Coordinates of C-alpha atoms in Angstrom, one line a residue:
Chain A
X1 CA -7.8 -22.7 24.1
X2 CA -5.3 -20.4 22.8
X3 CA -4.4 -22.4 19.8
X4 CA -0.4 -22.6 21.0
X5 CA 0.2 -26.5 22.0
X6 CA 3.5 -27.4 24.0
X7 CA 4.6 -30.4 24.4
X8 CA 5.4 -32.1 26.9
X9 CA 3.1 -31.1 30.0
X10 CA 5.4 -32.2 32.5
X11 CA 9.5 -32.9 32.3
X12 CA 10.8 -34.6 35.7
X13 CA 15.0 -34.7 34.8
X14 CA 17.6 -34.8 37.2
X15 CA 20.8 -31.8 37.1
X16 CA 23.0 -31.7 34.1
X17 CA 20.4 -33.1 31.9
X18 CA 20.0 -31.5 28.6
X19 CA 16.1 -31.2 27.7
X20 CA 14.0 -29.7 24.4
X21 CA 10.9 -28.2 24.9
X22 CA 8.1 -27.6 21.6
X23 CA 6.1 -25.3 20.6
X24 CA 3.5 -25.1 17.8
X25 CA 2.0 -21.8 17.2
X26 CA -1.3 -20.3 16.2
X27 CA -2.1 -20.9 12.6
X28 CA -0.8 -18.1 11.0
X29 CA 1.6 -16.9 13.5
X30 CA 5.0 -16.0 12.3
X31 CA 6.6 -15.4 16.1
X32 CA 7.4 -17.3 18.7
X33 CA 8.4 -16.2 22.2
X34 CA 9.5 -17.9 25.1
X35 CA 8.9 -17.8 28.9
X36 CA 9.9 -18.6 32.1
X37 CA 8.0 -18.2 34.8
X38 CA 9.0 -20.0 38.6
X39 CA 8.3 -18.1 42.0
X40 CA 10.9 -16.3 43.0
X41 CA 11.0 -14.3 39.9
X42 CA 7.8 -14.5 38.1
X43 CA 7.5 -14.1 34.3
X44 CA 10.5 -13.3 32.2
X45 CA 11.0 -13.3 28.5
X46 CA 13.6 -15.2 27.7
X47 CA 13.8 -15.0 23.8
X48 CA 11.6 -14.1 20.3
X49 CA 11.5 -16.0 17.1
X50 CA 10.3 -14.3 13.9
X51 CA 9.8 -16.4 10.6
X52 CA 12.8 -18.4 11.6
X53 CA 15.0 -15.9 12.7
X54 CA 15.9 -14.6 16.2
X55 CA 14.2 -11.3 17.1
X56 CA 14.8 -10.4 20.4
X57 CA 16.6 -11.5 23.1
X58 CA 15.6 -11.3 27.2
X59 CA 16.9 -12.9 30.2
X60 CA 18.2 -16.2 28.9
X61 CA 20.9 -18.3 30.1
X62 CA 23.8 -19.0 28.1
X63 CA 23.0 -22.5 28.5
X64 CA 19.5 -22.0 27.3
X65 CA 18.9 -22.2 23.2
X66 CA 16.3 -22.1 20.9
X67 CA 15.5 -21.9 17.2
X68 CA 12.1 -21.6 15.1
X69 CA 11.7 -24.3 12.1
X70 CA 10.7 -23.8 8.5
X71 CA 7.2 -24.7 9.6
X72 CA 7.4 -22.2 12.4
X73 CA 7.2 -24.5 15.1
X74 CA 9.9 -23.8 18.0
X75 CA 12.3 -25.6 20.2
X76 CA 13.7 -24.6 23.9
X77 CA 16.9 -26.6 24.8
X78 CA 17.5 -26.4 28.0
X79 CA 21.3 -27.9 29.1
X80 CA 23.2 -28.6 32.5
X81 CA 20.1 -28.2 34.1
X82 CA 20.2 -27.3 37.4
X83 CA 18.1 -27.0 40.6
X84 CA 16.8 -23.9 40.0
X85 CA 15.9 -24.3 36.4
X86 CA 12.7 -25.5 37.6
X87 CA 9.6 -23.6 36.1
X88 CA 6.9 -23.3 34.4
X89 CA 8.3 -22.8 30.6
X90 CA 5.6 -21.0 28.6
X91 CA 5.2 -20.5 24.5
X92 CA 3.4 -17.1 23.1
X93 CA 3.2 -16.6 19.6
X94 CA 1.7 -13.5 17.9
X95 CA 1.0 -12.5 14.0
X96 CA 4.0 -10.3 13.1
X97 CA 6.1 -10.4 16.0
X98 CA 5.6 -7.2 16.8
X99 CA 6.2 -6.7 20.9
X100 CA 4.1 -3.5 21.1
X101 CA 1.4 -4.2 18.6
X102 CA 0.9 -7.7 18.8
X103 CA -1.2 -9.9 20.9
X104 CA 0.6 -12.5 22.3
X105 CA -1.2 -16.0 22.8
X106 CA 0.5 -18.2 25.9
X107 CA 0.4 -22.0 25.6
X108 CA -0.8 -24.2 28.5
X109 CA 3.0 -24.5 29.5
X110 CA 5.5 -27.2 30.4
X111 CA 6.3 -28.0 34.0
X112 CA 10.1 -28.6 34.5
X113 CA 11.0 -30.5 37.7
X114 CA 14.9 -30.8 37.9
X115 CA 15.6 -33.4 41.0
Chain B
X1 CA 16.8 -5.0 34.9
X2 CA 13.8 -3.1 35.3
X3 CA 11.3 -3.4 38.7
X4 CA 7.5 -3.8 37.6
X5 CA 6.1 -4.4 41.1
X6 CA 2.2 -4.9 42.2
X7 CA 1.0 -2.8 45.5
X8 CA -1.0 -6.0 47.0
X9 CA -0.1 -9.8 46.5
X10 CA -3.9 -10.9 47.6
X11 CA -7.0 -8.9 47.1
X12 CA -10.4 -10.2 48.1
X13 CA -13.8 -8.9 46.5
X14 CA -17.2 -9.6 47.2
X15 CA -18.9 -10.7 43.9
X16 CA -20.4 -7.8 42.1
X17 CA -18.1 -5.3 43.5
X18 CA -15.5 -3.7 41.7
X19 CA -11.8 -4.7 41.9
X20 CA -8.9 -2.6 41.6
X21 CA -5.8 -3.8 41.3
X22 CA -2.6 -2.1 40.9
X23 CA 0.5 -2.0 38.9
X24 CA 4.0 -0.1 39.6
X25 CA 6.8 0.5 36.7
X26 CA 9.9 2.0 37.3
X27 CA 11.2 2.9 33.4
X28 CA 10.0 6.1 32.1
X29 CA 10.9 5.1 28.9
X30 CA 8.1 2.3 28.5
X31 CA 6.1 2.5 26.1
X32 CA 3.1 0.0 25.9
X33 CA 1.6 -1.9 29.1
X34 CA -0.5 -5.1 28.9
X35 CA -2.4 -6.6 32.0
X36 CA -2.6 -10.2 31.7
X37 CA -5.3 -12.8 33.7
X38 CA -3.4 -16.1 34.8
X39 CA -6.1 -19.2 35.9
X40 CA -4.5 -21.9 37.7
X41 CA -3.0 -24.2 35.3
X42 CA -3.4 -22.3 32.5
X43 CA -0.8 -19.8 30.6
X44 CA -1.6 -15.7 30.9
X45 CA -4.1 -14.5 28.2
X46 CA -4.6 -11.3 27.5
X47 CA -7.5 -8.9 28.9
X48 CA -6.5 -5.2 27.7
X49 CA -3.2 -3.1 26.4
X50 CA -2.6 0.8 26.2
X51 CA 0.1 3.0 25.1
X52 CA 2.1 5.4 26.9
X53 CA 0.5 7.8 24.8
X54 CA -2.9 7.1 26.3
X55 CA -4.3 7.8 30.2
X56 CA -7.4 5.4 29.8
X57 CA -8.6 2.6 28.0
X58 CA -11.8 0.4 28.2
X59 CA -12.6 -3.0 27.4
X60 CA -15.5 -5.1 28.4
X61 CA -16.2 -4.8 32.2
X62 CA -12.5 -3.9 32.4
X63 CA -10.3 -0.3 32.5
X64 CA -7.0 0.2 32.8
X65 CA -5.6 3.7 33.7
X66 CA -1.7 5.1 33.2
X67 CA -0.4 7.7 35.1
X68 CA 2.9 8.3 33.6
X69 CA 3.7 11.3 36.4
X70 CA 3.9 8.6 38.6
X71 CA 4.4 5.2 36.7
X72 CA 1.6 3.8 37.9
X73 CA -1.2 1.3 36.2
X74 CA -4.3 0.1 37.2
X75 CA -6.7 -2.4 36.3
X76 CA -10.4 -1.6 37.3
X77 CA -12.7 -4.6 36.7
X78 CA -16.2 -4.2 36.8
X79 CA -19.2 -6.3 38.7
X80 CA -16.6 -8.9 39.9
X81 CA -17.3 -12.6 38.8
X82 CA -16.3 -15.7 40.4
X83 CA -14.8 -16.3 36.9
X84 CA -12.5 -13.3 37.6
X85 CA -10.6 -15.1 40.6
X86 CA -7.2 -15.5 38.9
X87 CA -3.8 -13.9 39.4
X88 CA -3.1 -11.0 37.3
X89 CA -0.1 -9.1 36.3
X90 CA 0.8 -6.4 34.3
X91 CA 3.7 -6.2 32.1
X92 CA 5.5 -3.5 30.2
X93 CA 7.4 -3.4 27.2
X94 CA 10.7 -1.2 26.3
X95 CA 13.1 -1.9 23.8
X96 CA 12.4 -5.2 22.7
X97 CA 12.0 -6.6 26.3
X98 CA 8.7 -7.2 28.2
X99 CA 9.0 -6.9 32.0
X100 CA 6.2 -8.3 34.4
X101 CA 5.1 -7.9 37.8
X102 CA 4.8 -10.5 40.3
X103 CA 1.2 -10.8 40.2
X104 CA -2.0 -10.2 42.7
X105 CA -3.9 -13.1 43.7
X106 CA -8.2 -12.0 42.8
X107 CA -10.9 -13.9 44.8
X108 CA -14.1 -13.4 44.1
X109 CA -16.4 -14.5 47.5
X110 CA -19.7 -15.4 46.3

């Protein structure tokens, strides 16, 4: 157990749905990062939170958003979903948000299905 | 974007051999590589990190070596476990991205 919960397990939504994902990071973690990772193109890194601000930013869809709460939890929203928004979403979170210092701790991740 | 890109999708070890698997990175300009051990179900965790300033590094049971002349990483685990069958990727960081291979499939065959 990593100590990084996401909620929910599993998300079954049909196309053009809007969805929010959660995250709750390690005790004493100040980032957040977000993941996607579905077959045909493996892991990406999709965006970083740090303290509440945004840190860096990866290969995330304009209809993609997320934001990092006063008590560091974080939120994916996910809109107009689509067919091949379908994935595994994963949460990391790391002490000081540093990408190239930092350990990064993954969450069990949520399982999108969009039918 | 940038290619990160494993040599085998499946390797297959007899328990208590060692396993080597291997890693390809295209940007010269990476500076920190991470190999990361995925169980079914579960999210990656961690197993070892080095710099691009370093050509080996060794953790419990497991190396990982950096050839920058040729961009190419390896993970080296020792005395394979049945508790090492997992897929496992590397990843590499530059500029405030991380880019990550596709992933090779370890069984351990008791």
């Amino acid at each position: 157990d990593s100590g990084v919960t996401q909620t929910p397990k599993h998300l079954i939504t049909a196309t053009g749905q809007r969805v929010t994902l959660r995250c709750s990071p390690r005790s004493g973690d100040l980032s957040v990062y977000w993941y996607q990772q579905s077959l045909d193109q493996g892991l990406q890194f999709l965006i970083q939170y740090y303290n509440g601000e945004e840190r860096a930013k990866g290969n995330i869809l304009e209809r993609f958003s997320a934001q990092q709460f006063p008590d560091l939890h974080s939120e994916l929203n996910l809109s107009s979903l689509e067919l091949g928004d379908s994935a595994l979403y994963f949460c990391a979170s790391s002490p000081w948000g540093q990408m190239d210092t930092d350990t990064q701790y993954f969450g069990p991740g949520t399982r999108l299905t969009v039918l | 974007g940038e290619s990160v890109g494993l040599h085998l999708p499946t390797l297959s070890v007899q328990e208590g051999d060692n396993s080597i698997i291997n890693c390809a990175y295209s940007n010269s300009a990476s500076d920190y590589f991470i190999w990361y051990k995925q169980e079914s179900g579960k999210g990656p965790q961690f197993i070892i990190d080095i710099r691009s300033n370093m050509d080996k590094r060794q953790g419990q049971r497991v190396t990982v070596l950096l050839n920058k002349t040729v961009k190419h990483l390896s993970l080296q685990i020792a005395a394979t476990q049945p508790g090492d069958s997992a897929v496992y990727f590397c990843a590499e960081h530059e500029e405030w991205q991380f880019y990550f291979g596709t992933g090779t499939s370890l069984t351990v065959i008791p």
